[in-house]
Short mmCIF file of C-alpha atoms in Angstrom, two decimals:
data_model
loop_
_atom_site.label_atom_id
_atom_site.label_comp_id
_atom_site.label_asym_id
_atom_site.label_seq_id
_atom_site.Cartn_x
_atom_site.Cartn_y
_atom_site.Cartn_z
CA MET A 1017 -20.89 70.25 -29.03
CA ARG A 1018 -18.53 70.41 -26.01
CA ARG A 1019 -17.27 73.71 -24.87
CA LYS A 1020 -13.65 73.96 -23.88
CA LEU A 1021 -13.03 75.47 -20.44
CA GLY A 1022 -10.78 78.47 -20.41
CA PRO A 1023 -7.75 78.74 -18.12
CA VAL A 1024 -9.63 80.72 -15.46
CA ARG A 1025 -12.49 78.27 -15.23
CA SER A 1026 -10.28 75.18 -15.17
CA ARG A 1027 -8.08 76.74 -12.50
CA ARG A 1028 -11.17 77.58 -10.45
CA ALA A 1029 -12.47 74.02 -10.86
CA VAL A 1030 -9.14 72.56 -9.75
CA LEU A 1031 -8.97 74.88 -6.71
CA THR A 1032 -12.56 74.03 -5.79
CA ALA A 1033 -11.82 70.31 -6.06
CA ILE A 1034 -8.70 70.67 -3.90
CA ALA A 1035 -10.60 72.68 -1.28
CA PHE A 1036 -13.40 70.11 -1.27
CA GLY A 1037 -10.90 67.26 -0.90
CA LEU A 1038 -9.09 69.02 1.95
CA GLY A 1039 -12.42 69.63 3.67
CA LEU A 1040 -13.31 65.94 3.47
CA ALA A 1041 -9.88 64.95 4.75
CA ALA A 1042 -10.21 67.33 7.68
CA CYS A 1043 -13.64 65.93 8.58
CA SER A 1044 -12.41 62.36 8.50
CA SER A 1045 -9.51 63.15 10.83
CA ILE A 1046 -11.60 64.90 13.49
CA GLY A 1047 -11.37 62.77 16.63
CA GLY A 1048 -8.42 60.80 15.28
CA GLY A 1049 -10.69 58.45 13.34
CA LYS A 1050 -12.44 57.44 16.54
CA ARG A 1051 -16.10 56.44 16.53
CA SER A 1052 -18.75 57.88 18.76
CA VAL A 1053 -19.91 55.49 21.48
CA THR A 1054 -22.96 55.32 23.71
CA PRO A 1055 -22.80 53.67 27.14
CA ILE A 1056 -25.05 50.64 27.62
CA ARG A 1057 -26.79 50.68 30.98
CA VAL A 1058 -25.41 47.65 32.83
CA ASP A 1059 -26.83 46.66 36.21
CA ALA A 1060 -23.53 46.08 38.04
CA GLY A 1061 -25.28 44.68 41.10
CA ARG A 1062 -27.01 42.12 38.93
CA ALA A 1063 -23.71 41.27 37.22
CA ALA A 1064 -22.05 40.80 40.63
CA GLY A 1065 -24.96 38.56 41.65
CA MET A 1066 -24.66 36.43 38.52
CA ILE A 1067 -20.89 36.10 38.91
CA SER A 1068 -21.23 35.39 42.65
CA ALA A 1069 -23.81 32.64 41.97
CA TYR A 1070 -21.44 31.04 39.46
CA ARG A 1071 -18.58 31.29 41.93
CA SER A 1072 -20.77 29.79 44.68
CA GLN A 1073 -21.53 26.79 42.44
CA ASN A 1074 -17.77 26.30 42.33
CA GLY A 1075 -17.15 26.67 46.06
CA LEU A 1076 -15.95 30.28 45.95
CA GLY A 1077 -17.00 33.44 47.76
CA PRO A 1078 -19.00 36.31 46.28
CA VAL A 1079 -17.79 39.48 44.57
CA ARG A 1080 -19.05 43.00 45.19
CA VAL A 1081 -19.07 46.09 42.99
CA SER A 1082 -16.24 48.61 43.31
CA SER A 1083 -16.92 52.18 42.16
CA LYS A 1084 -13.26 52.62 41.18
CA LEU A 1085 -13.34 49.47 39.06
CA MET A 1086 -16.61 50.72 37.52
CA ASP A 1087 -14.76 53.89 36.46
CA ALA A 1088 -11.89 51.88 34.99
CA THR A 1089 -14.20 49.59 33.00
CA ALA A 1090 -16.30 52.50 31.72
CA ASP A 1091 -13.16 54.21 30.44
CA TYR A 1092 -11.92 51.02 28.82
CA ALA A 1093 -15.20 50.02 27.17
CA ARG A 1094 -15.35 53.56 25.74
CA ALA A 1095 -11.78 53.29 24.43
CA MET A 1096 -12.45 49.95 22.71
CA GLY A 1097 -15.66 51.22 21.15
CA ALA A 1098 -14.03 54.44 19.96
CA GLN A 1099 -11.31 52.42 18.23
CA ASP A 1100 -13.75 49.69 17.12
CA LYS A 1101 -11.26 47.15 18.42
CA ILE A 1102 -11.19 44.58 21.21
CA SER A 1103 -7.78 44.43 22.84
CA HIS A 1104 -6.19 44.35 26.29
CA GLY A 1105 -3.59 46.90 25.15
CA ILE A 1106 -5.57 50.02 24.27
CA GLY A 1107 -4.51 52.94 26.45
CA GLY A 1108 -1.96 51.11 28.57
CA SER A 1109 -1.66 47.97 30.64
CA LEU A 1110 -4.39 46.83 33.02
CA PRO A 1111 -2.33 47.65 36.15
CA LYS A 1112 -1.70 51.20 34.85
CA ARG A 1113 -5.37 51.72 33.96
CA VAL A 1114 -6.52 50.52 37.39
CA ALA A 1115 -3.91 52.65 39.17
CA ALA A 1116 -5.15 55.67 37.18
CA VAL A 1117 -8.53 55.45 38.97
CA GLY A 1118 -6.83 55.12 42.37
CA TYR A 1119 -7.39 51.40 42.95
CA ASP A 1120 -4.58 49.70 44.90
CA TRP A 1121 -4.83 46.03 44.01
CA ASP A 1122 -3.56 42.74 45.33
CA ALA A 1123 -5.11 40.55 42.58
CA LEU A 1124 -6.22 41.71 39.14
CA ALA A 1125 -7.84 40.15 36.04
CA GLU A 1126 -9.79 41.40 33.04
CA ASN A 1127 -12.40 39.88 30.75
CA LEU A 1128 -13.32 41.64 27.51
CA GLY A 1129 -16.13 40.84 25.13
CA ALA A 1130 -17.43 42.16 21.83
CA GLY A 1131 -20.60 41.59 19.88
CA TYR A 1132 -22.72 40.33 22.78
CA ALA A 1133 -26.21 41.84 22.94
CA SER A 1134 -26.89 41.41 26.67
CA LEU A 1135 -25.29 40.93 30.07
CA GLU A 1136 -26.52 37.32 30.13
CA ASP A 1137 -24.97 36.55 26.73
CA THR A 1138 -21.69 38.18 27.74
CA ILE A 1139 -21.33 36.27 31.01
CA ALA A 1140 -22.34 33.03 29.25
CA GLY A 1141 -19.61 33.67 26.68
CA TRP A 1142 -17.04 34.22 29.42
CA LYS A 1143 -18.12 31.03 31.22
CA ALA A 1144 -17.67 29.08 27.96
CA SER A 1145 -14.10 30.37 27.44
CA ALA A 1146 -11.36 28.66 29.48
CA GLY A 1147 -9.30 31.80 30.14
CA HIS A 1148 -12.30 33.99 30.96
CA ARG A 1149 -13.78 31.26 33.16
CA GLN A 1150 -10.47 31.06 35.06
CA ASN A 1151 -10.74 34.81 35.79
CA LEU A 1152 -14.37 34.50 36.94
CA LEU A 1153 -13.38 31.65 39.25
CA SER A 1154 -10.19 33.13 40.66
CA PRO A 1155 -10.22 32.53 44.41
CA ARG A 1156 -8.23 35.73 44.91
CA VAL A 1157 -10.75 38.26 43.53
CA THR A 1158 -13.45 39.92 45.63
CA GLU A 1159 -14.55 42.98 43.63
CA ILE A 1160 -15.68 43.79 40.10
CA GLY A 1161 -16.37 46.63 37.76
CA ILE A 1162 -18.31 46.12 34.52
CA ALA A 1163 -19.27 48.40 31.64
CA ALA A 1164 -20.38 48.26 28.02
CA VAL A 1165 -20.81 50.63 25.09
CA THR A 1166 -22.56 50.46 21.76
CA THR A 1167 -21.12 51.88 18.56
CA PRO A 1168 -22.80 53.12 15.36
CA PRO A 1169 -24.13 50.72 12.71
CA GLY A 1170 -21.33 49.47 10.49
CA SER A 1171 -18.95 48.94 13.40
CA LYS A 1172 -17.10 45.65 13.54
CA TYR A 1173 -18.74 44.31 16.72
CA ARG A 1174 -21.27 47.02 17.68
CA ASN A 1175 -21.10 46.29 21.47
CA TYR A 1176 -17.98 46.24 23.62
CA TRP A 1177 -17.85 44.85 27.18
CA ALA A 1178 -15.21 45.20 29.91
CA LEU A 1179 -15.07 43.39 33.26
CA ILE A 1180 -12.31 43.87 35.81
CA LEU A 1181 -12.08 41.42 38.69
CA ALA A 1182 -9.77 42.37 41.54
CA ALA A 1183 -8.94 42.27 45.22
CA PRO A 1184 -7.89 45.45 46.97
CA GLN A 1185 -4.49 45.75 48.59
CA ALA A 1186 -4.78 44.68 52.19
CA GLU A 1187 -4.07 47.29 54.80
CA PRO A 1188 -0.92 46.58 56.81
CA VAL A 1189 -1.66 44.94 60.14
CA LEU A 1190 0.34 45.67 63.27
CA ALA A 1191 1.47 42.41 64.84
CA GLY A 1192 3.60 41.28 67.73
CA PRO A 1193 3.20 41.94 71.40
CA PHE A 1194 3.72 45.69 71.05
CA GLY A 1195 2.46 46.27 67.51
CA MET A 1196 5.96 46.95 66.23
CA GLU A 1197 6.07 44.57 63.28
CA LEU A 1198 4.15 45.21 60.03
CA VAL A 1199 2.69 42.17 58.33
CA ARG A 1200 1.40 42.24 54.76
#
Protein backbone atom coordinates (compact mmCIF):
# COMPACT_ATOMS: atom_id res chain seq x y z
CA MET A 1 0.00 0.00 0.00
CA ARG A 2 1.41 3.41 -1.03
CA ARG A 3 1.17 6.25 1.34
CA LYS A 4 0.21 9.63 -0.03
CA LEU A 5 2.59 12.46 0.87
CA GLY A 6 0.98 15.38 2.62
CA PRO A 7 1.42 18.96 1.43
CA VAL A 8 4.25 19.68 3.89
CA ARG A 9 6.28 16.66 2.89
CA SER A 10 5.81 17.16 -0.84
CA ARG A 11 6.75 20.83 -0.53
CA ARG A 12 9.85 19.85 1.44
CA ALA A 13 10.78 17.26 -1.19
CA VAL A 14 10.37 19.79 -3.99
CA LEU A 15 12.47 22.40 -2.14
CA THR A 16 15.15 19.80 -1.41
CA ALA A 17 15.23 18.77 -5.07
CA ILE A 18 15.50 22.39 -6.20
CA ALA A 19 18.30 23.09 -3.71
CA PHE A 20 20.14 19.95 -4.83
CA GLY A 21 19.75 20.93 -8.49
CA LEU A 22 20.99 24.46 -7.83
CA GLY A 23 23.97 23.05 -5.94
CA LEU A 24 24.89 20.82 -8.88
CA ALA A 25 24.50 23.70 -11.31
CA ALA A 26 26.75 25.90 -9.18
CA CYS A 27 29.43 23.20 -9.02
CA SER A 28 29.41 22.69 -12.77
CA SER A 29 29.85 26.41 -13.42
CA ILE A 30 32.83 26.87 -11.09
CA GLY A 31 35.78 27.83 -13.27
CA GLY A 32 33.55 28.61 -16.25
CA GLY A 33 33.42 24.95 -17.28
CA LYS A 34 37.19 24.87 -17.62
CA ARG A 35 39.13 21.69 -16.95
CA SER A 36 42.07 21.39 -14.64
CA VAL A 37 45.39 20.96 -16.43
CA THR A 38 48.81 19.72 -15.40
CA PRO A 39 51.96 20.96 -17.14
CA ILE A 40 54.01 18.30 -18.93
CA ARG A 41 57.72 18.73 -18.33
CA VAL A 42 59.18 19.54 -21.75
CA ASP A 43 62.94 19.81 -22.22
CA ALA A 44 63.00 23.03 -24.26
CA GLY A 45 66.73 22.73 -24.93
CA ARG A 46 66.17 19.28 -26.39
CA ALA A 47 63.27 20.58 -28.47
CA ALA A 48 65.46 23.42 -29.79
CA GLY A 49 68.15 20.85 -30.61
CA MET A 50 65.71 18.63 -32.50
CA ILE A 51 64.27 21.57 -34.43
CA SER A 52 67.76 22.95 -35.12
CA ALA A 53 68.93 19.57 -36.46
CA TYR A 54 65.92 19.44 -38.79
CA ARG A 55 66.59 23.00 -39.92
CA SER A 56 70.28 22.15 -40.48
CA GLN A 57 69.28 19.24 -42.74
CA ASN A 58 67.45 21.85 -44.79
CA GLY A 59 70.27 24.39 -44.92
CA LEU A 60 68.94 26.68 -42.18
CA GLY A 61 70.43 28.05 -38.98
CA PRO A 62 69.62 26.89 -35.45
CA VAL A 63 67.00 28.17 -33.02
CA ARG A 64 67.51 28.92 -29.34
CA VAL A 65 65.08 28.98 -26.42
CA SER A 66 63.52 32.30 -25.38
CA SER A 67 62.23 32.59 -21.81
CA LYS A 68 59.53 35.04 -22.93
CA LEU A 69 58.32 32.65 -25.63
CA MET A 70 58.37 29.86 -23.02
CA ASP A 71 56.00 31.97 -20.89
CA ALA A 72 53.70 32.61 -23.85
CA THR A 73 53.54 28.92 -24.82
CA ALA A 74 52.94 27.81 -21.23
CA ASP A 75 50.01 30.21 -20.96
CA TYR A 76 48.60 29.07 -24.29
CA ALA A 77 48.95 25.32 -23.70
CA ARG A 78 47.17 25.87 -20.36
CA ALA A 79 44.37 27.81 -22.07
CA MET A 80 43.82 25.10 -24.70
CA GLY A 81 43.81 22.35 -22.09
CA ALA A 82 41.42 24.24 -19.82
CA GLN A 83 38.99 24.63 -22.72
CA ASP A 84 39.71 21.12 -24.07
CA LYS A 85 40.08 22.70 -27.51
CA ILE A 86 42.89 23.17 -30.00
CA SER A 87 42.66 26.56 -31.69
CA HIS A 88 44.86 29.51 -32.62
CA GLY A 89 42.15 31.91 -31.38
CA ILE A 90 41.80 31.17 -27.67
CA GLY A 91 42.62 34.25 -25.61
CA GLY A 92 43.53 36.57 -28.46
CA SER A 93 45.72 36.62 -31.53
CA LEU A 94 49.29 35.33 -31.53
CA PRO A 95 50.82 38.83 -31.83
CA LYS A 96 48.77 40.03 -28.84
CA ARG A 97 49.69 36.99 -26.74
CA VAL A 98 53.40 37.40 -27.51
CA ALA A 99 53.27 41.14 -26.81
CA ALA A 100 51.63 40.36 -23.45
CA VAL A 101 54.83 38.62 -22.30
CA GLY A 102 56.98 41.53 -23.50
CA TYR A 103 58.42 39.95 -26.65
CA ASP A 104 59.03 42.42 -29.49
CA TRP A 105 59.05 40.33 -32.64
CA ASP A 106 60.16 40.69 -36.22
CA ALA A 107 58.94 37.23 -37.39
CA LEU A 108 56.33 35.07 -35.69
CA ALA A 109 54.75 31.62 -36.23
CA GLU A 110 52.90 29.09 -34.10
CA ASN A 111 52.49 25.32 -34.23
CA LEU A 112 49.85 23.64 -32.08
CA GLY A 113 49.31 19.96 -31.46
CA ALA A 114 46.89 17.79 -29.54
CA GLY A 115 46.86 14.15 -28.59
CA TYR A 116 50.60 13.53 -28.97
CA ALA A 117 52.16 11.55 -26.12
CA SER A 118 55.75 12.78 -26.42
CA LEU A 119 57.97 15.56 -27.72
CA GLU A 120 59.28 13.24 -30.45
CA ASP A 121 55.75 12.37 -31.63
CA THR A 122 54.73 16.02 -31.61
CA ILE A 123 57.70 17.23 -33.67
CA ALA A 124 57.26 14.28 -36.07
CA GLY A 125 53.62 15.29 -36.52
CA TRP A 126 54.62 18.88 -37.27
CA LYS A 127 57.26 17.72 -39.78
CA ALA A 128 54.60 15.63 -41.56
CA SER A 129 52.19 18.58 -41.90
CA ALA A 130 52.91 21.05 -44.73
CA GLY A 131 51.91 24.19 -42.81
CA HIS A 132 53.68 23.19 -39.60
CA ARG A 133 56.77 22.12 -41.54
CA GLN A 134 56.83 25.54 -43.24
CA ASN A 135 56.91 27.19 -39.79
CA LEU A 136 59.71 24.89 -38.57
CA LEU A 137 61.72 25.71 -41.69
CA SER A 138 61.10 29.45 -41.80
CA PRO A 139 64.44 31.13 -42.53
CA ARG A 140 63.32 34.16 -40.52
CA VAL A 141 62.91 32.52 -37.08
CA THR A 142 65.72 32.20 -34.54
CA GLU A 143 63.99 31.53 -31.20
CA ILE A 144 61.37 29.18 -29.80
CA GLY A 145 59.19 28.56 -26.82
CA ILE A 146 57.46 25.21 -26.27
CA ALA A 147 55.05 23.89 -23.65
CA ALA A 148 52.51 21.13 -23.10
CA VAL A 149 49.79 20.22 -20.63
CA THR A 150 47.82 17.11 -19.85
CA THR A 151 44.13 17.12 -19.02
CA PRO A 152 41.99 14.68 -17.01
CA PRO A 153 40.80 11.36 -18.45
CA GLY A 154 37.77 11.85 -20.67
CA SER A 155 39.19 14.96 -22.32
CA LYS A 156 39.01 15.14 -26.09
CA TYR A 157 42.77 15.01 -26.76
CA ARG A 158 44.33 14.64 -23.29
CA ASN A 159 47.62 16.43 -24.22
CA TYR A 160 47.95 19.90 -25.72
CA TRP A 161 51.19 21.28 -27.21
CA ALA A 162 52.17 24.84 -28.19
CA LEU A 163 55.29 25.96 -30.06
CA ILE A 164 56.05 29.56 -30.94
CA LEU A 165 58.85 30.26 -33.41
CA ALA A 166 59.99 33.86 -33.70
CA ALA A 167 62.76 36.35 -34.34
CA PRO A 168 63.17 39.30 -32.01
CA GLN A 169 62.85 42.84 -33.28
CA ALA A 170 66.26 44.05 -34.33
CA GLU A 171 67.68 46.97 -32.41
CA PRO A 172 68.00 50.12 -34.52
CA VAL A 173 71.50 50.63 -35.85
CA LEU A 174 73.08 54.05 -36.22
CA ALA A 175 74.46 54.44 -39.73
CA GLY A 176 76.10 57.10 -41.82
CA PRO A 177 79.32 58.95 -41.25
CA PHE A 178 78.09 60.64 -38.06
CA GLY A 179 75.57 58.08 -36.82
CA MET A 180 72.65 60.36 -37.63
CA GLU A 181 70.51 57.99 -39.67
CA LEU A 182 68.54 55.10 -38.09
CA VAL A 183 68.34 51.92 -40.12
CA ARG A 184 65.90 49.12 -39.31
